[in-house]
């Protein structure tokens, strides 16, 4: 009786969602990106002196994210390196989520 109950419970578990290989490839590309950002501080004002991708992912769309969002963060009033890092991570994640969603949608239309 217990054995049949265990089999019944096991059969009711949800199936494992397969991992999308395109998402795995995208994640690996994102890990490769390395960015060099330099800030200048004069008179209490912090500016983004330079930003460049030192190790690209191989996809222009992905490589443009870090410096693009860094500039956005600076125009929104970031005043320290810590704030810049947090802002860049937050905005980058949103842009990456949008890219992933667009790619998933395109894949379902194929």
Short mmCIF file of C-alpha atoms in Angstrom, two decimals:
data_model
loop_
_atom_site.label_atom_id
_atom_site.label_comp_id
_atom_site.label_asym_id
_atom_site.label_seq_id
_atom_site.Cartn_x
_atom_site.Cartn_y
_atom_site.Cartn_z
CA UNK A 1 0.00 0.00 0.00
CA UNK A 2 2.74 2.44 0.92
CA UNK A 3 4.65 1.52 -2.22
CA UNK A 4 1.64 2.26 -4.44
CA UNK A 5 1.19 5.61 -2.65
CA UNK A 6 4.83 6.50 -3.34
CA UNK A 7 4.41 5.61 -7.02
CA UNK A 8 1.28 7.75 -7.19
CA UNK A 9 3.05 10.72 -5.60
CA UNK A 10 6.03 10.30 -7.89
CA UNK A 11 3.86 10.31 -10.99
CA UNK A 12 2.17 13.57 -9.87
CA UNK A 13 5.39 15.56 -9.67
CA UNK A 14 5.84 18.15 -12.36
CA UNK A 15 8.18 17.33 -15.20
CA UNK A 16 11.61 18.90 -15.26
CA UNK A 17 11.69 21.92 -17.54
CA UNK A 18 14.39 21.43 -20.15
CA UNK A 19 17.19 23.97 -20.18
CA UNK A 20 17.12 26.22 -23.22
CA UNK A 21 20.54 25.83 -24.90
CA UNK A 22 20.35 29.38 -26.30
CA UNK A 23 20.06 30.76 -22.78
CA UNK A 24 23.07 28.71 -21.65
CA UNK A 25 25.09 30.10 -24.57
CA UNK A 26 23.98 33.63 -23.69
CA UNK A 27 24.96 33.15 -20.04
CA UNK A 28 28.41 31.91 -21.06
CA UNK A 29 28.90 34.93 -23.31
CA UNK A 30 27.88 37.29 -20.52
CA UNK A 31 30.44 35.71 -18.19
CA UNK A 32 33.19 36.55 -20.68
CA UNK A 33 32.52 40.29 -20.73
CA UNK A 34 35.06 42.37 -18.84
CA UNK A 35 34.64 46.13 -18.50
CA UNK A 36 37.01 48.88 -17.40
CA UNK A 37 35.28 51.96 -15.93
CA UNK A 38 37.15 54.93 -14.60
CA UNK A 39 35.54 57.64 -12.49
CA UNK A 40 36.82 61.15 -11.81
CA UNK A 41 35.93 63.10 -8.73
CA UNK A 42 36.43 66.86 -8.67
CA UNK A 43 34.88 69.20 -6.19
CA UNK A 44 32.60 66.47 -4.90
CA UNK A 45 31.24 65.75 -8.38
CA UNK A 46 31.77 62.27 -9.79
CA UNK A 47 31.92 61.77 -13.55
CA UNK A 48 32.47 58.76 -15.74
CA UNK A 49 35.91 59.43 -17.23
CA UNK A 50 35.96 56.35 -19.44
CA UNK A 51 34.25 53.06 -20.02
CA UNK A 52 35.35 50.33 -22.37
CA UNK A 53 34.80 46.64 -22.83
CA UNK A 54 38.21 45.01 -22.43
CA UNK A 55 37.01 41.48 -23.16
CA UNK A 56 33.95 41.31 -25.42
CA UNK A 57 31.36 38.56 -25.53
CA UNK A 58 31.32 38.45 -29.29
CA UNK A 59 27.83 39.96 -29.53
CA UNK A 60 27.60 43.69 -30.12
CA UNK A 61 24.18 43.86 -28.43
CA UNK A 62 25.54 42.40 -25.19
CA UNK A 63 28.82 44.30 -25.26
CA UNK A 64 27.02 47.63 -25.52
CA UNK A 65 25.09 47.11 -22.30
CA UNK A 66 27.64 47.89 -19.54
CA UNK A 67 28.92 51.24 -20.79
CA UNK A 68 25.51 52.30 -22.05
CA UNK A 69 23.87 51.74 -18.70
CA UNK A 70 26.86 53.25 -16.85
CA UNK A 71 26.29 56.48 -18.75
CA UNK A 72 22.56 56.33 -17.95
CA UNK A 73 23.35 55.81 -14.27
CA UNK A 74 25.66 58.81 -14.22
CA UNK A 75 23.02 61.04 -15.79
CA UNK A 76 20.57 59.84 -13.13
CA UNK A 77 22.80 61.18 -10.38
CA UNK A 78 25.08 58.37 -9.22
CA UNK A 79 27.72 59.89 -6.92
CA UNK A 80 29.97 56.98 -5.94
CA UNK A 81 31.57 53.85 -7.36
CA UNK A 82 29.39 51.68 -5.11
CA UNK A 83 26.23 53.34 -6.43
CA UNK A 84 27.49 53.01 -9.99
CA UNK A 85 28.13 49.28 -9.63
CA UNK A 86 24.68 48.69 -8.12
CA UNK A 87 22.98 50.80 -10.78
CA UNK A 88 24.87 49.15 -13.65
CA UNK A 89 24.05 45.67 -12.35
CA UNK A 90 20.37 46.53 -11.95
CA UNK A 91 19.97 48.16 -15.37
CA UNK A 92 22.11 45.50 -17.08
CA UNK A 93 19.97 42.72 -15.62
CA UNK A 94 16.83 44.40 -16.92
CA UNK A 95 18.29 44.78 -20.41
CA UNK A 96 19.53 41.18 -20.41
CA UNK A 97 16.10 39.96 -19.25
CA UNK A 98 14.55 41.84 -22.17
CA UNK A 99 17.02 40.25 -24.61
CA UNK A 100 16.30 36.78 -23.21
CA UNK A 101 12.54 37.36 -23.47
CA UNK A 102 12.85 38.58 -27.06
CA UNK A 103 14.96 35.58 -28.02
CA UNK A 104 12.55 33.17 -26.37
CA UNK A 105 9.64 34.77 -28.19
CA UNK A 106 11.50 34.59 -31.50
CA UNK A 107 12.32 30.92 -30.86
CA UNK A 108 8.66 30.05 -30.25
CA UNK A 109 7.70 31.67 -33.56
CA UNK A 110 10.10 29.51 -35.53
#
